[in-house]
Short mmCIF file of C-alpha atoms in Angstrom, two decimals:
data_model
loop_
_atom_site.label_atom_id
_atom_site.label_comp_id
_atom_site.label_asym_id
_atom_site.label_seq_id
_atom_site.Cartn_x
_atom_site.Cartn_y
_atom_site.Cartn_z
CA GLU A 1 -15.22 -14.67 -31.09
CA GLY A 2 -14.37 -15.50 -27.49
CA PRO A 3 -12.84 -13.15 -24.92
CA LEU A 4 -9.35 -14.45 -25.70
CA GLY A 5 -9.62 -13.82 -29.44
CA ARG A 6 -10.61 -17.34 -30.58
CA TRP A 7 -13.93 -18.38 -32.13
CA VAL A 8 -16.25 -20.56 -30.09
CA PRO A 9 -18.70 -22.56 -32.30
CA CYS A 10 -22.17 -22.62 -30.79
CA ASP A 11 -22.84 -26.21 -31.81
CA MET A 12 -19.79 -27.37 -29.87
CA GLY A 13 -20.42 -25.25 -26.80
CA PRO A 14 -17.85 -23.31 -24.77
CA PRO A 15 -14.45 -24.90 -24.09
CA THR A 16 -14.24 -27.26 -21.18
CA GLY A 17 -11.69 -27.33 -18.40
CA PRO A 18 -11.22 -26.35 -14.76
CA ASP A 19 -10.70 -22.68 -15.66
CA ALA A 20 -13.26 -22.35 -18.48
CA SER A 21 -16.35 -21.71 -16.33
CA TRP A 22 -16.10 -17.97 -16.83
CA TYR A 23 -16.38 -18.17 -20.65
CA PRO A 24 -19.49 -16.45 -22.05
CA SER A 25 -22.32 -18.67 -23.23
CA CYS A 26 -23.29 -19.11 -26.87
CA GLY A 27 -26.43 -17.07 -26.31
CA SER A 28 -24.46 -14.07 -25.00
CA LEU A 29 -22.04 -14.35 -27.92
CA GLN A 30 -24.93 -14.36 -30.40
CA ARG A 31 -26.54 -11.32 -28.74
CA ARG A 32 -23.25 -9.49 -28.90
CA GLU A 33 -22.77 -10.51 -32.55
CA LEU A 34 -26.23 -9.20 -33.47
CA GLY A 35 -25.61 -5.94 -31.62
CA VAL A 36 -28.30 -6.49 -29.02
CA VAL A 37 -25.77 -6.14 -26.20
CA ARG A 38 -23.45 -3.17 -26.06
CA PRO A 39 -19.67 -3.85 -25.93
CA SER A 40 -19.29 -2.33 -22.47
CA VAL A 41 -22.14 -4.45 -21.08
CA PHE A 42 -20.66 -7.60 -22.64
CA ALA A 43 -17.20 -6.85 -21.21
CA GLN A 44 -18.69 -6.18 -17.78
CA THR A 45 -20.54 -9.50 -17.92
CA VAL A 46 -17.35 -11.39 -18.76
CA LYS A 47 -15.51 -9.67 -15.90
CA GLN A 48 -18.32 -10.56 -13.51
CA ARG A 49 -18.19 -14.22 -14.59
CA ARG A 50 -14.43 -14.27 -14.07
CA ARG A 51 -14.81 -12.83 -10.57
CA ASP A 52 -17.50 -15.38 -9.72
CA ALA A 53 -15.33 -18.25 -11.00
CA ALA A 54 -12.33 -17.24 -8.87
CA CYS A 55 -11.62 -19.79 -6.16
CA LEU A 56 -8.76 -21.32 -4.23
CA SER A 57 -6.49 -23.64 -6.16
CA GLY A 58 -7.12 -27.23 -5.12
CA ASP A 59 -4.09 -28.73 -6.84
CA LYS A 60 -1.37 -26.80 -4.98
CA LEU A 61 -0.62 -27.05 -1.27
CA PHE A 62 1.99 -25.20 0.78
CA ALA A 63 2.98 -27.40 3.68
CA HIS A 64 3.58 -25.52 6.92
CA LYS A 65 4.75 -26.49 10.38
CA TRP A 66 3.37 -23.74 12.58
CA VAL A 67 0.17 -23.13 14.46
CA GLY A 68 -0.32 -19.35 14.39
CA GLY A 69 -1.13 -17.06 11.52
CA VAL A 70 1.06 -15.53 8.84
CA ASN A 71 2.06 -11.91 9.37
CA CYS A 72 3.93 -11.10 6.17
CA LEU A 73 4.53 -12.47 2.67
CA GLU A 74 6.75 -11.30 -0.16
CA LEU A 75 7.51 -12.81 -3.57
CA ASP A 76 10.92 -11.98 -4.94
CA MET A 77 10.94 -9.57 -7.90
CA THR A 78 14.03 -11.14 -9.49
CA ASP A 79 12.68 -14.56 -10.49
CA THR A 80 9.09 -14.17 -9.16
CA ARG A 81 9.55 -17.69 -7.85
CA TYR A 82 10.58 -17.70 -4.20
CA LEU A 83 8.04 -16.81 -1.53
CA LEU A 84 9.24 -15.44 1.82
CA CYS A 85 6.89 -15.57 4.78
CA GLY A 86 7.00 -14.76 8.49
CA THR A 87 4.59 -16.12 11.08
CA VAL A 88 3.30 -15.35 14.54
CA ASP A 89 5.17 -18.40 15.85
CA CYS A 90 8.56 -16.79 15.08
CA VAL A 91 9.03 -19.03 12.02
CA ILE A 92 10.64 -17.83 8.76
CA CYS A 93 10.08 -19.96 5.64
CA VAL A 94 11.07 -19.78 1.98
CA TYR A 95 8.99 -21.62 -0.64
CA ASP A 96 9.52 -22.37 -4.31
CA VAL A 97 6.14 -21.65 -5.93
CA GLU A 98 7.08 -23.16 -9.31
CA VAL A 99 8.82 -26.48 -8.58
CA PRO A 100 6.88 -28.75 -6.17
CA THR A 101 8.61 -31.08 -3.76
CA ALA A 102 6.02 -33.85 -4.22
CA ILE A 103 3.23 -34.69 -6.69
CA ASP A 104 0.37 -37.06 -5.97
CA GLU A 105 0.36 -39.75 -8.67
CA PHE A 106 -3.41 -40.26 -8.48
CA THR A 107 -4.79 -36.69 -8.20
CA GLY A 108 -1.82 -34.75 -9.56
CA ASN A 109 -1.93 -32.34 -6.63
CA GLU A 110 1.36 -30.55 -5.92
CA THR A 111 2.87 -30.11 -2.47
CA HIS A 112 5.41 -27.40 -1.78
CA SER A 113 7.54 -27.87 1.30
CA PRO A 114 9.71 -25.02 2.61
CA LEU A 115 13.19 -24.89 1.14
CA LEU A 116 14.38 -23.00 4.19
CA ARG A 117 12.86 -22.94 7.66
CA ILE A 118 14.17 -20.91 10.59
CA GLY A 119 12.43 -21.62 13.87
CA LYS A 120 12.18 -19.71 17.10
CA GLY A 121 15.56 -18.71 18.52
CA ASP A 122 16.95 -18.47 21.99
CA GLY A 123 19.61 -15.78 21.52
CA THR A 124 22.47 -18.17 20.82
CA PRO A 125 24.42 -18.63 17.57
CA HIS A 126 23.05 -22.18 17.28
CA ARG A 127 19.44 -20.91 17.26
CA PRO A 128 19.56 -17.37 15.86
CA GLY A 129 15.84 -17.06 15.16
CA HIS A 130 13.56 -14.37 16.53
CA LEU A 131 12.17 -14.61 20.05
CA PHE A 132 8.74 -13.20 19.14
CA GLY A 133 6.54 -13.07 16.06
CA VAL A 134 7.98 -11.98 12.72
CA SER A 135 6.30 -8.71 11.71
CA ALA A 136 8.08 -7.94 8.41
CA ALA A 137 10.05 -9.86 5.79
CA ARG A 138 11.74 -8.33 2.72
CA TRP A 139 13.99 -9.79 0.05
CA PHE A 140 17.38 -8.26 -0.61
CA PRO A 141 17.07 -6.02 -3.71
CA GLN A 142 17.62 -7.97 -6.93
CA ASP A 143 19.13 -10.95 -5.12
CA THR A 144 17.47 -13.96 -3.52
CA GLY A 145 20.63 -14.90 -1.64
CA ALA A 146 19.70 -12.72 1.32
CA PHE A 147 16.63 -11.26 3.02
CA TYR A 148 15.65 -8.99 5.92
CA THR A 149 13.26 -9.66 8.77
CA GLY A 150 11.80 -7.57 11.57
CA SER A 151 10.25 -8.92 14.74
CA PHE A 152 8.21 -7.89 17.74
CA ASP A 153 11.26 -8.68 19.86
CA GLY A 154 12.66 -5.32 18.71
CA THR A 155 15.33 -6.61 16.31
CA VAL A 156 15.95 -6.45 12.57
CA GLY A 157 18.17 -9.05 10.96
CA LEU A 158 19.91 -9.77 7.67
CA TRP A 159 19.91 -13.47 6.74
CA ASP A 160 21.88 -15.62 4.32
CA THR A 161 19.45 -17.74 2.31
CA ASN A 162 21.98 -20.41 1.30
CA ARG A 163 23.13 -21.36 4.79
CA GLY A 164 20.17 -20.05 6.78
CA GLY A 165 22.38 -18.06 9.13
CA LEU A 166 22.18 -14.59 10.58
CA VAL A 167 24.64 -12.16 9.00
CA ALA A 168 23.90 -8.99 10.97
CA SER A 169 21.25 -7.71 13.35
CA VAL A 170 20.33 -4.58 15.25
CA GLY A 171 18.02 -3.92 18.20
CA PHE A 172 16.14 -0.82 19.33
CA ASN A 173 15.86 -0.04 23.02
CA ASN A 174 13.14 2.03 24.65
CA ASP A 175 15.67 4.70 25.61
CA GLY A 176 16.61 5.16 21.96
CA VAL A 177 20.02 3.49 22.23
CA THR A 178 20.62 0.92 19.51
CA SER A 179 22.61 -2.19 20.15
CA ASN A 180 23.90 -5.03 18.00
CA ASN A 181 23.69 -7.65 20.74
CA THR A 182 20.15 -7.34 22.08
CA ARG A 183 18.90 -10.84 21.35
CA HIS A 184 19.84 -12.03 24.81
CA ASP A 185 17.64 -9.44 26.52
CA THR A 186 14.76 -8.02 24.49
CA SER A 187 12.51 -6.99 27.37
CA ASN A 188 13.35 -3.29 26.87
CA ASN A 189 13.22 -3.27 23.07
CA ASN A 190 10.65 -1.49 20.95
CA LYS A 191 8.48 -3.62 18.70
CA VAL A 192 9.41 -3.52 15.02
CA TYR A 193 6.27 -3.08 12.91
CA ASN A 194 7.67 -2.68 9.42
CA ILE A 195 10.87 -2.27 7.42
CA ALA A 196 11.51 -0.66 4.03
CA VAL A 197 14.27 -1.76 1.65
CA PRO A 198 15.36 0.13 -1.51
CA THR A 199 13.87 -1.60 -4.55
CA ASN A 200 16.89 -1.15 -6.81
CA ALA A 201 20.26 -1.78 -5.23
CA SER A 202 22.28 -1.31 -8.43
CA SER A 203 21.17 2.29 -8.96
CA THR A 204 20.97 3.22 -5.27
CA ALA A 205 23.92 4.92 -3.62
CA HIS A 206 22.99 3.50 -0.22
CA GLY A 207 21.59 0.27 1.15
CA LEU A 208 19.82 1.72 4.17
CA VAL A 209 16.93 -0.14 5.74
CA ALA A 210 14.18 2.04 7.25
CA CYS A 211 12.92 0.53 10.51
CA CYS A 212 9.48 1.43 11.89
CA THR A 213 9.04 0.67 15.58
CA SER A 214 6.75 1.50 18.47
CA ASP A 215 9.01 4.50 19.07
CA PRO A 216 8.06 7.63 17.09
CA ARG A 217 11.58 7.89 15.71
CA VAL A 218 12.41 6.20 12.40
CA ARG A 219 15.87 4.62 12.26
CA LEU A 220 17.91 3.97 9.12
CA TRP A 221 20.15 0.94 9.51
CA ASP A 222 23.21 0.28 7.37
CA PRO A 223 23.81 -3.52 7.26
CA SER A 224 27.29 -3.16 5.75
CA SER A 225 28.60 -1.33 8.82
CA ASN A 226 25.90 -2.67 11.17
CA THR A 227 25.19 0.79 12.55
CA VAL A 228 22.26 3.19 12.60
CA THR A 229 23.19 6.14 10.43
CA HIS A 230 20.04 8.30 10.68
CA THR A 231 17.31 8.96 13.21
CA LEU A 232 14.28 10.76 11.76
CA VAL A 233 12.33 12.67 14.40
CA GLY A 234 8.91 14.13 13.67
CA HIS A 235 6.14 11.62 14.32
CA ARG A 236 4.17 11.85 17.55
CA ASP A 237 3.22 8.19 17.77
CA ALA A 238 4.51 4.79 16.68
CA THR A 239 5.52 4.50 13.04
CA TRP A 240 3.59 1.81 11.21
CA CYS A 241 4.80 1.85 7.61
CA ALA A 242 7.55 3.20 5.38
CA GLN A 243 8.38 3.15 1.69
CA TRP A 244 11.31 4.42 -0.33
CA SER A 245 10.40 6.69 -3.23
CA LYS A 246 10.73 5.24 -6.72
CA GLY A 247 11.62 8.64 -8.14
CA SER A 248 14.51 9.46 -5.81
CA GLU A 249 16.78 7.23 -3.77
CA TRP A 250 17.04 9.85 -1.04
CA VAL A 251 13.30 10.32 -0.37
CA LEU A 252 11.52 8.23 2.26
CA ILE A 253 7.78 8.26 3.03
CA THR A 254 6.61 7.16 6.48
CA GLY A 255 3.24 6.86 8.20
CA GLY A 256 2.62 7.24 11.93
CA GLY A 257 -0.05 6.18 14.35
CA GLU A 258 -1.12 9.80 14.87
CA GLY A 259 -2.50 9.86 11.30
CA SER A 260 0.18 11.84 9.47
CA VAL A 261 2.31 10.90 6.48
CA ARG A 262 5.74 12.50 6.35
CA VAL A 263 8.12 12.83 3.42
CA TRP A 264 11.82 12.92 4.25
CA ASP A 265 14.97 13.77 2.39
CA ILE A 266 17.64 11.86 4.31
CA ARG A 267 20.27 14.34 3.16
CA ARG A 268 18.54 17.11 5.13
CA ALA A 269 17.29 17.55 8.67
CA GLY A 270 13.58 17.12 9.29
CA ALA A 271 10.67 16.22 7.05
CA PHE A 272 10.06 18.62 4.19
CA MET A 273 6.37 17.72 3.93
CA SER A 274 3.70 16.46 6.31
CA LEU A 275 0.35 15.20 5.02
CA ASP A 276 -2.19 15.20 7.82
CA ALA A 277 -5.83 14.42 7.03
CA SER A 278 -7.00 16.17 10.22
CA ASP A 279 -5.08 19.39 9.51
CA LEU A 280 -5.35 20.23 5.84
CA GLN A 281 -3.71 23.47 4.81
CA THR A 282 -4.43 25.26 1.56
CA GLY A 283 -2.69 28.16 -0.01
CA ASP A 284 -0.02 28.88 -2.55
CA ARG A 285 1.92 26.04 -4.13
CA SER A 286 5.24 27.21 -2.72
CA SER A 287 4.98 24.57 0.01
CA LEU A 288 4.88 21.87 -2.69
CA ASP A 289 8.09 22.99 -4.39
CA PRO A 290 10.37 20.81 -2.18
CA ILE A 291 8.76 17.67 -3.62
CA SER A 292 9.58 18.66 -7.20
CA ASN A 293 13.09 19.65 -6.15
CA ALA A 294 13.83 16.50 -4.16
CA THR A 295 12.28 13.93 -6.49
CA THR A 296 12.99 13.38 -10.16
CA PHE A 297 10.71 11.47 -12.48
CA SER A 298 11.28 10.15 -15.96
CA GLU A 299 8.07 11.66 -17.27
CA ASP A 300 6.76 15.17 -16.79
CA ARG A 301 3.99 15.32 -14.26
CA THR A 302 1.63 18.17 -13.59
CA PRO A 303 2.14 19.44 -10.02
CA VAL A 304 -0.80 19.17 -7.69
CA GLU A 305 -2.35 22.55 -6.92
CA PHE A 306 -4.78 23.28 -4.12
CA ALA A 307 -7.22 26.09 -4.89
CA PRO A 308 -8.02 28.13 -1.76
CA PRO A 309 -11.73 28.50 -0.93
CA LYS A 310 -13.52 31.69 -1.87
CA PRO A 311 -14.06 34.14 1.00
CA ALA A 312 -17.43 33.69 2.64
CA THR A 313 -19.99 36.49 2.15
CA ARG A 314 -23.18 37.30 3.97
CA ARG A 315 -25.55 36.62 1.12
CA MET A 316 -23.22 35.50 -1.66
CA GLU A 317 -24.21 38.58 -3.63
CA ASP A 318 -22.22 37.44 -6.65
CA ASN A 319 -24.87 34.78 -7.30
CA ILE A 320 -27.96 36.95 -6.66
CA PRO A 321 -29.76 38.08 -9.84
CA GLU A 322 -29.89 41.80 -10.45
CA HIS A 323 -33.68 42.04 -10.31
CA LEU A 324 -33.69 40.68 -6.75
CA ARG A 325 -31.29 43.25 -5.35
CA SER A 326 -33.86 46.05 -5.05
CA MET A 327 -35.62 46.47 -1.72
CA ASP A 328 -38.77 47.58 -3.60
CA ALA A 329 -39.07 44.41 -5.65
CA ARG A 330 -42.58 43.85 -6.96
CA VAL A 331 -44.53 40.80 -5.82
CA ALA A 332 -46.21 38.73 -8.52
CA MET A 333 -49.92 39.41 -8.73
CA GLY A 334 -52.09 36.72 -7.15
CA GLN A 335 -55.40 36.26 -5.35
CA TYR A 336 -53.92 37.70 -2.15
CA ALA A 337 -52.11 40.57 -3.81
CA GLY A 338 -54.82 43.13 -3.03
CA ARG A 339 -54.78 42.37 0.67
CA ARG A 340 -51.05 42.69 1.22
CA GLY A 341 -50.21 45.35 -1.31
CA ASN A 342 -47.87 45.23 -4.23
CA THR A 343 -44.61 46.02 -2.48
CA TYR A 344 -42.70 44.51 0.39
CA ARG A 345 -39.64 45.34 2.39
CA GLY A 346 -36.98 42.74 3.26
CA GLY A 347 -34.48 40.40 1.76
CA ALA A 348 -35.07 38.59 -1.50
CA TYR A 349 -32.55 35.79 -0.77
CA GLY A 350 -33.83 32.81 1.17
CA VAL A 351 -37.23 32.98 2.90
CA SER A 352 -39.22 36.06 1.91
CA ALA A 353 -40.59 38.33 4.65
CA PHE A 354 -43.74 40.25 4.17
#
């Protein structure tokens, strides 16, 4: 029986095809059938063959019209069909990964051209693209009709997929003042490194977009009113990443360049938890209670508990056997016992002293 549940006759050999090179050989199937090979070893061998057979697809090509690299990619979670990408050359493209635009009649290779392409802008309504590289691209939750982008020019924009136009945008200045018309002059803007969008818009009471910039402050932007509603202060360096919690629509997790991860409840002031690998604190679990109070999960989860270390002792007497505690412990008789005597004074833990 093959790995996919169908029998492979040994006289016919393994199935043929471009993706059948990872199938186990007849000899390995016979050894598994006779019990010579254990099930775990056989499964590991099949997995190894599948990993070795993995390669780039030669029959699918995504045509691109840019020179630099790709900074971000995201496949929509609604149809799992449209691919959104942002490049170093300020280009935004949308691809259809299922339906090709052209098929070679001789080789059958598929070519996918971008359905939507937004080039570099100049700050005017006729060319509303970004002035610098696109650092982040996110689809609108549960809708492929709109998407968000962030750029190194210090702006975050909401785009209409159907007409390829800019719906709303916001910029972040170095002095902390946000402006909605900063595309004409972005020399004083902070770079946008990442943006976070709520994954479920239907069950979320807000549509806030978390913006991570070179400024330590995290801004929450409301595209409906085109204003910044929250400013989260706590990081000591640039914020690199952010993610909304799947258990609570009000909880945001951010990571900063100083090495700390902070958990925020946007309904309260300040972060209610800071996870810093260079400053671990142990103690009672009372400091972990805000997480269970602020987040709700469908299943019951055991809270994480940190056991404090045992107090250090001079000789760790709890682990010393009773017969080694006496200062008059007898030395085992040997050829040198008569010279040194039968008793000794000193510690019995570690190196003995005579």
